[in-house]
XYZ file of C-alpha atoms in Angstrom:
598
model
C -14.979 40.595 -15.295
C -13.383 37.172 -14.994
C -12.053 37.418 -11.453
C -10.894 33.794 -11.494
C -8.341 34.171 -14.292
C -7.020 37.423 -12.851
C -6.644 35.937 -9.374
C -5.107 32.764 -10.763
C -2.461 34.757 -12.634
C -1.473 36.597 -9.448
C -1.493 33.358 -7.445
C 0.706 31.722 -10.078
C 3.324 34.458 -9.636
C 3.475 33.830 -5.868
C 2.748 30.104 -5.554
C 2.882 28.160 -8.830
C 2.235 24.841 -7.101
C -1.020 26.013 -5.481
C -2.075 27.750 -8.698
C -1.606 24.480 -10.582
C -3.733 22.625 -8.041
C -6.476 25.224 -8.388
C -6.344 25.180 -12.192
C -6.731 21.385 -12.244
C -9.942 21.406 -10.210
C -12.489 19.371 -12.203
C -15.368 21.654 -11.250
C -16.026 25.134 -9.948
C -18.936 26.840 -8.276
C -19.440 24.118 -5.658
C -20.758 26.608 -3.111
C -23.831 28.634 -4.184
C -23.024 32.314 -3.746
C -25.777 34.750 -2.804
C -25.952 38.517 -3.200
C -25.962 40.702 -0.090
C -28.157 43.782 0.293
C -25.326 46.049 -0.875
C -24.793 43.940 -4.022
C -21.625 42.116 -2.913
C -21.385 38.310 -3.054
C -21.658 36.361 0.184
C -21.976 32.714 1.082
C -23.540 30.351 3.580
C -22.027 26.905 4.258
C -23.951 24.200 6.112
C -26.389 26.842 7.296
C -23.644 29.096 8.666
C -23.222 32.569 7.173
C -19.503 33.219 6.670
C -19.997 36.910 5.921
C -22.686 39.548 6.378
C -25.779 39.383 4.173
C -26.113 43.155 4.474
C -22.628 44.571 3.853
C -19.881 41.898 3.875
C -17.154 44.298 2.755
C -17.756 46.681 5.674
C -17.986 43.774 8.098
C -14.584 42.517 6.912
C -13.003 45.984 7.217
C -14.439 46.487 10.722
C -13.107 43.104 11.853
C -9.664 43.918 10.432
C -9.568 47.281 12.237
C -10.447 45.634 15.565
C -7.865 42.877 15.043
C -5.187 45.432 14.155
C -5.948 47.526 17.220
C -5.993 44.558 19.622
C -2.765 43.078 18.249
C -0.781 46.230 17.497
C -0.754 45.547 13.755
C 1.082 45.836 11.487
C 3.890 46.625 13.926
C 4.198 43.064 15.322
C 5.278 41.546 12.002
C 3.659 38.866 9.886
C 0.440 37.283 11.141
C -1.323 33.963 10.574
C -5.024 34.156 9.790
C -7.155 31.065 10.348
C -9.799 30.924 7.627
C -10.060 32.408 4.124
C -13.788 32.323 3.349
C -14.508 34.763 0.538
C -11.648 36.947 1.771
C -13.419 40.135 2.918
C -11.607 40.151 6.276
C -8.316 39.556 4.453
C -8.970 42.474 2.122
C -9.481 44.565 5.237
C -6.131 43.474 6.670
C -4.361 44.021 3.354
C -5.756 47.563 3.290
C -4.031 48.149 6.630
C -0.702 46.870 5.207
C -0.857 43.689 7.285
C 1.001 40.767 5.734
C 1.295 37.089 6.573
C -0.235 33.688 5.889
C -3.805 32.434 5.775
C -4.786 28.804 6.387
C -7.975 27.506 4.747
C -9.059 23.847 5.082
C -11.509 23.863 2.149
C -10.166 24.029 -1.407
C -13.681 24.409 -2.898
C -14.373 27.455 -0.746
C -11.054 28.997 -1.766
C -11.845 28.449 -5.451
C -15.275 30.033 -4.916
C -13.581 33.123 -3.481
C -11.251 33.353 -6.494
C -14.291 33.271 -8.807
C -16.306 36.049 -7.193
C -13.963 38.717 -5.786
C -10.936 40.647 -6.947
C -8.389 39.322 -4.457
C -5.289 40.948 -5.921
C -4.457 42.769 -2.680
C -4.975 39.631 -0.599
C -2.840 37.391 -2.795
C -0.070 39.999 -2.888
C -0.019 40.276 0.910
C -0.741 36.745 2.089
C 0.712 33.311 1.461
C -2.188 30.852 1.239
C -2.151 27.289 2.587
C -5.202 25.378 1.380
C -6.489 21.890 2.125
C -3.652 20.818 4.434
C -4.621 18.641 7.400
C -3.901 19.978 10.901
C -1.152 17.334 11.189
C 0.480 18.580 8.005
C 0.222 22.230 9.074
C 1.781 21.468 12.457
C 4.770 19.680 10.929
C 5.407 21.583 7.717
C 4.236 25.030 8.842
C 4.411 24.930 12.632
C 6.412 28.147 12.770
C 3.390 30.012 11.403
C 1.410 29.090 14.507
C 3.881 30.908 16.766
C 3.063 34.211 15.082
C 0.176 36.466 16.020
C -2.857 34.266 15.341
C -6.006 35.862 13.945
C -8.829 33.294 13.865
C -11.837 34.471 11.845
C -14.815 33.506 14.069
C -17.321 32.200 11.450
C -14.684 29.967 9.898
C -13.532 28.811 13.318
C -17.113 27.699 13.994
C -17.268 26.014 10.591
C -14.001 24.087 11.119
C -13.618 23.402 14.865
C -11.683 20.176 14.243
C -9.082 21.841 12.033
C -8.850 25.602 12.546
C -10.042 25.319 16.134
C -7.399 22.684 16.843
C -4.685 24.816 15.255
C -5.632 27.818 17.357
C -5.245 25.843 20.586
C -2.086 24.177 19.304
C -0.559 27.550 18.457
C -0.930 28.695 22.054
C 0.462 25.367 23.232
C 3.562 25.537 21.047
C 4.360 29.031 22.309
C 4.240 27.739 25.879
C 6.291 24.663 24.947
C 8.963 26.837 23.359
C 9.309 28.919 26.488
C 10.980 25.934 28.208
C 11.125 25.281 31.917
C 8.756 22.308 32.262
C 9.634 19.582 34.771
C 9.072 16.248 33.053
C 9.342 12.760 34.518
C 10.174 10.413 31.632
C 9.503 6.710 32.223
C 11.658 4.453 30.042
C 10.634 1.002 28.829
C 12.437 -1.920 30.451
C 13.789 -3.053 27.076
C 12.923 -3.291 23.386
C 13.026 -1.014 20.380
C 11.305 1.859 22.143
C 14.074 2.133 24.771
C 16.547 4.054 22.552
C 13.622 6.216 21.456
C 13.051 7.159 25.107
C 16.695 8.250 25.297
C 16.230 10.358 22.156
C 13.135 11.953 23.695
C 15.001 12.861 26.884
C 17.791 14.525 24.910
C 15.301 16.375 22.719
C 13.319 17.682 25.700
C 16.492 19.002 27.310
C 17.476 20.558 23.992
C 14.138 22.392 24.045
C 14.940 23.869 27.460
C 12.921 21.540 29.691
C 14.085 19.700 32.807
C 13.913 15.934 32.556
C 14.076 13.378 35.341
C 14.407 9.895 33.890
C 13.085 6.761 35.540
C 15.512 4.220 34.077
C 13.305 1.127 33.973
C 15.995 -0.634 31.943
C 17.845 -1.161 35.236
C 15.265 -3.894 35.929
C 15.839 -5.741 32.633
C 17.929 -8.479 34.261
C 15.197 -8.921 36.841
C 12.671 -9.510 34.085
C 15.057 -11.981 32.464
C 15.371 -13.761 35.830
C 11.781 -14.923 35.355
C 13.035 -17.338 32.697
C 14.562 -19.397 35.506
C 11.083 -20.516 36.537
C 9.921 -23.729 34.956
C 6.202 -23.022 34.698
C 4.689 -20.225 32.620
C 2.299 -19.195 35.401
C 5.279 -18.688 37.707
C 7.165 -16.663 35.092
C 4.074 -14.509 34.515
C 3.487 -13.998 38.231
C 7.115 -12.960 38.783
C 7.044 -10.425 35.944
C 3.684 -9.028 37.101
C 4.984 -8.593 40.628
C 8.132 -6.859 39.407
C 6.109 -4.600 37.088
C 3.923 -3.571 40.037
C 7.032 -2.733 42.064
C 8.483 -0.649 39.230
C 5.190 1.169 38.713
C 4.970 2.016 42.423
C 8.571 3.230 42.301
C 7.632 5.703 39.567
C 4.931 7.050 41.870
C 7.475 7.536 44.658
C 9.787 9.427 42.314
C 6.874 11.627 41.235
C 6.203 12.454 44.899
C 9.833 13.440 45.369
C 10.312 15.469 42.196
C 6.775 16.878 41.709
C 6.960 16.988 37.889
C 4.617 19.056 35.757
C 3.831 15.941 33.728
C 4.809 12.305 33.260
C 5.721 10.955 29.821
C 5.922 7.219 29.150
C 6.862 5.362 25.986
C 5.554 2.056 24.690
C 6.262 -0.869 27.039
C 6.912 1.467 29.995
C 5.917 -0.392 33.184
C 3.170 1.955 34.407
C -0.036 0.381 35.707
C -3.524 1.954 35.768
C -3.510 2.291 39.568
C -0.297 4.349 39.410
C -1.762 6.569 36.709
C -4.830 7.115 38.887
C -2.641 8.200 41.805
C -0.683 10.550 39.539
C -3.976 12.100 38.455
C -4.949 12.506 42.107
C -1.699 14.445 42.583
C -2.794 16.641 39.629
C 0.104 15.418 37.496
C -1.079 14.887 33.888
C 0.344 11.946 31.978
C 1.128 11.251 28.334
C 1.836 7.958 26.578
C 3.509 7.577 23.167
C 2.411 4.233 21.738
C 5.046 3.597 19.060
C 3.656 0.161 18.201
C 1.206 -1.324 15.710
C -2.078 -1.291 17.606
C -3.279 -4.368 15.698
C -0.347 -6.493 16.912
C 0.118 -5.290 20.497
C -3.212 -4.648 22.189
C -2.234 -3.733 25.760
C -3.316 -0.175 24.897
C -6.877 -1.230 25.689
C -6.075 -1.438 29.401
C -3.861 1.648 29.555
C -5.213 4.297 27.151
C -8.277 5.306 29.240
C -6.028 6.210 32.168
C -3.685 8.661 30.399
C -4.372 12.387 30.106
C -3.157 12.360 26.489
C -2.505 9.334 24.307
C -0.263 9.505 21.221
C 0.234 6.908 18.506
C 1.751 6.311 15.075
C -1.494 5.365 13.294
C -4.555 7.302 12.155
C -8.197 6.739 11.246
C -8.821 3.131 12.364
C -6.892 3.450 15.641
C -8.786 6.542 16.896
C -12.027 4.750 16.060
C -10.937 1.743 18.094
C -9.953 4.007 20.987
C -13.320 5.763 20.830
C -15.084 2.429 21.446
C -13.421 2.274 24.880
C -14.123 5.922 25.659
C -10.770 7.453 24.690
C -11.082 10.805 22.874
C -7.738 12.360 23.786
C -5.742 10.721 20.971
C -3.207 12.510 18.770
C -1.260 11.145 15.819
C 2.495 11.462 16.376
C 4.794 9.583 13.966
C 8.279 8.498 14.975
C 11.397 10.381 13.895
C 15.191 10.453 13.779
C 17.854 11.822 16.116
C 20.188 13.861 13.860
C 22.948 13.858 16.461
C 23.087 10.077 16.114
C 21.519 9.261 12.745
C 23.845 11.256 10.521
C 26.332 10.923 7.664
C 29.657 9.534 8.915
C 33.090 9.172 7.400
C 33.906 5.478 7.033
C 37.286 3.862 6.636
C 37.919 1.485 3.740
C 37.800 -1.362 6.244
C 34.396 -0.203 7.547
C 33.022 0.139 4.027
C 34.120 -3.381 3.273
C 32.652 -4.722 6.496
C 29.323 -2.858 6.564
C 28.809 -1.916 2.939
C 26.915 -3.739 0.234
C 25.128 -2.888 -3.020
C 21.924 -3.980 -1.241
C 21.337 -4.279 2.496
C 18.608 -4.641 5.080
C 18.627 -4.059 8.848
C 15.822 -5.495 10.955
C 14.274 -8.570 12.528
C 13.306 -11.606 10.499
C 9.537 -11.224 10.353
C 7.476 -13.625 8.228
C 6.919 -11.273 5.288
C 10.611 -10.359 5.116
C 11.717 -13.987 5.123
C 9.309 -14.682 2.286
C 10.001 -11.632 0.083
C 13.764 -11.741 0.492
C 13.861 -15.242 -1.006
C 13.314 -13.435 -4.295
C 16.473 -11.343 -3.855
C 19.095 -14.049 -3.225
C 20.742 -13.492 -6.600
C 21.816 -9.958 -5.568
C 24.921 -9.057 -3.531
C 22.701 -8.662 -0.461
C 23.546 -8.396 3.252
C 20.875 -8.976 5.901
C 21.533 -7.675 9.407
C 19.455 -8.280 12.530
C 18.011 -10.902 14.834
C 15.395 -13.657 14.515
C 16.523 -14.866 11.096
C 16.610 -18.627 10.473
C 20.105 -19.813 9.648
C 18.887 -22.066 6.847
C 18.869 -21.888 3.028
C 18.386 -19.862 0.971
C 18.883 -16.809 3.230
C 21.538 -18.164 5.599
C 24.498 -17.113 3.429
C 23.182 -13.507 3.352
C 22.673 -13.123 7.114
C 25.463 -11.275 8.920
C 26.951 -11.833 12.391
C 25.025 -15.069 12.860
C 21.725 -13.128 13.186
C 22.890 -11.088 16.190
C 20.975 -7.993 17.281
C 22.452 -4.826 15.723
C 23.178 -1.777 17.874
C 22.468 1.792 16.806
C 26.072 2.712 16.004
C 26.382 -0.257 13.667
C 23.042 0.568 12.012
C 24.295 4.057 11.216
C 27.414 2.639 9.588
C 25.391 0.180 7.513
C 23.028 2.936 6.326
C 26.013 5.063 5.321
C 27.939 2.256 3.632
C 25.151 0.671 1.569
C 24.295 1.714 -1.970
C 20.635 0.704 -1.587
C 19.038 0.363 1.852
C 15.986 -1.872 1.648
C 13.182 -0.905 4.049
C 10.310 -3.385 4.249
C 7.828 -2.835 7.095
C 7.160 -5.925 9.186
C 4.151 -8.244 9.083
C 3.318 -11.460 10.859
C 0.896 -12.772 8.244
C 1.426 -11.132 4.830
C 3.804 -12.703 2.339
C 5.409 -9.442 1.238
C 4.295 -5.800 1.182
C 1.348 -5.151 3.483
C -1.414 -3.901 1.148
C -3.019 -1.586 3.715
C 0.059 -0.663 5.742
C -0.264 2.656 7.524
C 2.321 3.501 10.221
C 5.842 4.519 9.153
C 8.705 2.817 10.974
C 11.713 4.561 12.583
C 14.054 3.116 9.939
C 12.439 5.332 7.281
C 13.513 8.497 9.095
C 16.838 7.142 10.349
C 18.105 6.025 6.920
C 17.100 9.389 5.465
C 18.807 11.297 8.306
C 22.004 9.342 7.610
C 21.891 10.497 4.000
C 21.270 6.954 2.805
C 19.258 5.995 -0.246
C 16.346 3.674 0.506
C 13.662 1.669 -1.235
C 10.637 1.569 1.073
C 7.341 -0.264 0.688
C 4.292 1.906 0.062
C 2.468 3.086 3.213
C -0.702 5.150 3.341
C 0.808 7.747 5.710
C 4.060 8.299 3.823
C 2.541 10.893 1.492
C 2.023 13.455 4.228
C 5.495 12.933 5.702
C 7.622 12.966 2.542
C 7.145 14.483 -0.894
C 7.853 13.006 -4.302
C 11.583 12.746 -5.006
C 12.539 12.256 -1.337
C 11.932 8.504 -1.052
C 11.620 5.781 -3.683
C 8.760 3.308 -3.194
C 7.856 -0.223 -4.256
C 4.686 -2.281 -4.074
C 5.750 -5.855 -4.818
C 8.767 -8.015 -5.587
C 8.749 -7.360 -9.345
C 8.723 -3.573 -8.857
C 11.373 -3.868 -6.160
C 13.733 -5.839 -8.412
C 13.242 -3.356 -11.235
C 14.092 -0.419 -8.990
C 17.095 -2.165 -7.446
C 18.511 -2.694 -10.947
C 17.679 0.881 -11.963
C 19.248 2.624 -8.970
C 22.311 0.405 -8.580
C 23.273 1.644 -12.049
C 22.520 5.326 -11.244
C 24.407 6.644 -8.196
C 23.615 10.269 -9.092
C 19.870 9.603 -8.829
C 20.386 7.802 -5.523
C 22.287 10.774 -4.165
C 19.555 13.225 -5.179
C 16.884 11.182 -3.418
C 19.068 10.755 -0.344
C 19.841 14.466 0.022
C 16.212 15.537 -0.410
C 15.054 12.938 2.086
C 17.678 14.013 4.593
C 16.708 17.668 4.344
C 13.042 16.779 4.883
C 13.884 14.850 8.046
C 16.058 17.657 9.406
C 13.251 20.165 8.795
C 10.286 18.205 10.076
C 11.034 14.766 11.478
C 13.400 15.023 14.430
C 12.694 13.992 18.003
C 12.996 17.640 19.000
C 10.127 18.538 16.665
C 8.088 15.556 17.912
C 8.604 16.500 21.562
C 7.668 20.097 20.863
C 4.483 18.845 19.218
C 3.680 16.490 22.083
C 4.168 19.214 24.692
C 2.130 21.686 22.648
C -0.778 19.234 22.530
C -0.467 18.614 26.280
C -0.369 22.320 27.108
C -3.287 23.057 24.796
C -5.313 20.306 26.488
C -4.327 21.459 29.992
C -4.499 25.285 30.218
C -3.866 25.027 33.975
C -0.490 23.451 33.176
C 0.354 26.282 30.782
C -0.648 28.811 33.466
C 1.516 27.023 36.046
C 4.459 27.225 33.675
C 3.835 30.931 33.046
C 3.733 31.700 36.787
C 6.958 29.786 37.391
C 8.733 31.757 34.691
C 7.526 35.002 36.245
C 8.746 33.862 39.673
C 12.152 32.927 38.268
C 12.386 36.294 36.556
C 11.471 38.060 39.824
C 14.091 36.010 41.673
C 16.778 37.084 39.232
C 15.597 40.713 39.319
C 15.943 40.779 43.111
C 19.136 38.783 43.268
C 21.172 41.595 44.852
C 18.743 41.913 47.778
C 19.727 38.483 49.168
C 23.280 38.217 50.462
C 25.293 35.542 48.657
C 22.449 34.517 46.308
C 24.218 35.650 43.127
C 27.327 33.656 44.005
C 25.224 30.636 44.943
C 23.230 30.612 41.700
C 26.415 31.347 39.809
C 27.534 27.806 40.618
C 24.749 26.384 38.454
C 25.623 25.284 34.919
C 24.430 27.553 32.109
C 20.645 27.252 31.733
C 20.166 25.096 34.853
C 16.909 25.656 36.742
C 17.420 27.422 40.147
C 15.855 24.569 42.166
C 17.092 23.107 45.449
C 18.223 19.785 43.996
C 20.268 21.563 41.306
C 21.896 23.869 43.858
C 22.792 20.861 46.027
C 24.425 19.132 43.066
C 26.421 22.248 42.207
C 27.594 22.644 45.825
C 28.697 19.015 45.983
C 30.858 19.553 42.919
C 32.382 22.788 44.248
C 35.642 23.457 46.055
C 36.875 25.779 48.785
C 35.235 27.137 51.955
C 31.437 27.470 52.064
C 29.747 30.852 52.168
C 26.907 31.626 54.616
C 24.281 31.131 51.904
C 25.813 27.805 50.887
C 25.764 26.583 54.479
C 22.066 27.477 54.764
C 21.235 25.499 51.653
C 23.153 22.477 52.918
C 21.242 22.618 56.201
C 17.986 22.677 54.227
C 19.099 19.508 52.464
C 18.798 17.645 55.772
C 15.195 18.779 56.323
C 12.922 15.878 55.328
C 9.921 17.042 53.302
C 6.604 15.354 54.061
C 5.323 13.290 51.150
C 1.638 13.546 50.323
C-alpha cells in the first residue's frame, strides 16, 4: 500500500500549505527504517531509538494511556505534543479521542513517517507544525504552548535545543501570563531606545505585572552639562562619574522596592558592579540590546553580568557572545506599540503638511545619503536629523533636519503613499548586502497601516510572510517598485492591511514582554516558584478578608487590579477623603516605621 499518497491526500484536506511543502521535497527515504520484532517499522536517528524495536505500536499506546491518565485527557481540551517521530504515540492518543497540535522540528523525519505508516487517524486529529524554529513557534504559535504539553521523551532527547527549549518556554509563558511580577525597569538616559522603554513599561502593566520605573532620562541635562567642559578627558570623566551615581541609585531603589527582577534597555546606565550587587540580593537581571552589535560594542563589558541577555540579531551575535562566556542569549526582535502606532484620521491640512507620494523618516546615515541621491526626481520628503543641508538632498529635507517625535512619525506614516524604509549603515553605499536585524520602523509603519518598501534583511522572512511587505535590493529595483506602486493604490492597501494584521498578531511590545518574561521564568524556576507562592498568599488573604476588621474597606480603596502591597495602600489612603478607620490609622503608623536596608 502506498501510505505516502494516502497520507498526503488527508494532509492536503487539512493543511494544503504543508502538503505542498511535503510534495515538493526533492527526495524521500532520508532516514533508514528498520523492522521491529513484531513486523512494524521503527527508526533510529543518530544512534537514538525513537520507538521500540520489539513492539513500537504497543509502546506508543502505553505511553498515550499514561499521558491521558496523568493529564485527565481528553477532558482538558486540545493538547500540544512535542515530537512526531513515526507517530505511534500520536496514534495512541488519537485512539483515545485526544486532539490537538504536534510540533516536529525535522521535515525529513515527518516525511519518513508519512511513507511507512497509515496516519489517517493522526492527521484527522492533530494539526502538524513541521520545521519551524523555536523562535517562529513562540511568535506564531505561542498560544499552543499554554495548552497541556505532552513532550515525547525520545524526541525531546533528540532535539533538546528546540523541543526541550519549547517545553521550558511553555511553562514560563504560563507563569508570565499569571501576572503579579514586581519589575524594576531601568530606562536609558536618552536615545532611540528611550521610547521603547516606555512601551515596555506599558506592555508589562497591560500583562498584569507591577512596574517601578527608574527614569534615567531625568539625568539627560546632566549628561549634556558635560559639553561645557573644554577637554574631552574632562567630559568623559564627568559622564562616567554621573553614570556611576545613576547606577548606584538604581541599586538603592532595588533595595527599597525588592523587585522580582530588573529589566534594562540598551544604553541604560547600569554598571557591572551594580549588577553584581543585584545578583547578591538574588534579584535576576535582563538586558534588551536593541542595537547593532557590530556598531556599538559596549555589550562586551555588560553581557557577562546579566542573568539573561536579549538582542535583535542571530547566529553571528550569539557566537561572539560565546567567546566571552555568555550562553544565556535569546533573540528578541523589536516591535510596535499599537496604542501609539496606529491608523489615524488626518485633516486635509495634515495630509498636505505630512503627506507625500514618497517619504522617509530617519537619521541621515551614509548609505541613505548616497542612495537617496538617486531618488531626487521623485516628489520625495525626507524627515529626520543629521542630514546635510546641501545639494542635491537639501530641497527634500523637512523642518531643517530637526529630530522627529513619535506623534509626527505616525502622521507621516499615515499620510504617505509609499514609506521608504532603508536600514542604516555607516560604510555601505546603499542596501547592506548581509543585513540581519529588523528596525523598529518596519513594525511601526505596518502597525500604522502604511505601505512600505523595505530593503531585504535576512531575518525578515521569519517575521513577515509574502504579501505583507514589499522588498527591494538596490536602487534600480527600488525605482521600479516606486513607479509600480505609486500607480496602484489598491495593491498598496492590500500589502498594508496584511502587514498590519501580522504586527497586531505577533509583533507588539506586549507579545515581546511576554516572551522575555517567559524566557526569564524558564531560566529561573525559583523565580517562577516565588511568583506562585505570592499568588497563593494573595488568594489566602482575600479568602480570609472578613476575619480582619476593616481589611475589606482598606483594600477596597485600591484601584481595580492593584497589588495589595503597603506602598499601594499608602497611595490610596493619601488620595482618600473623610475620617480614617482604625485599620487605616494602623497602616499610616506603619508608614513611619523605617525598614532596615540590607
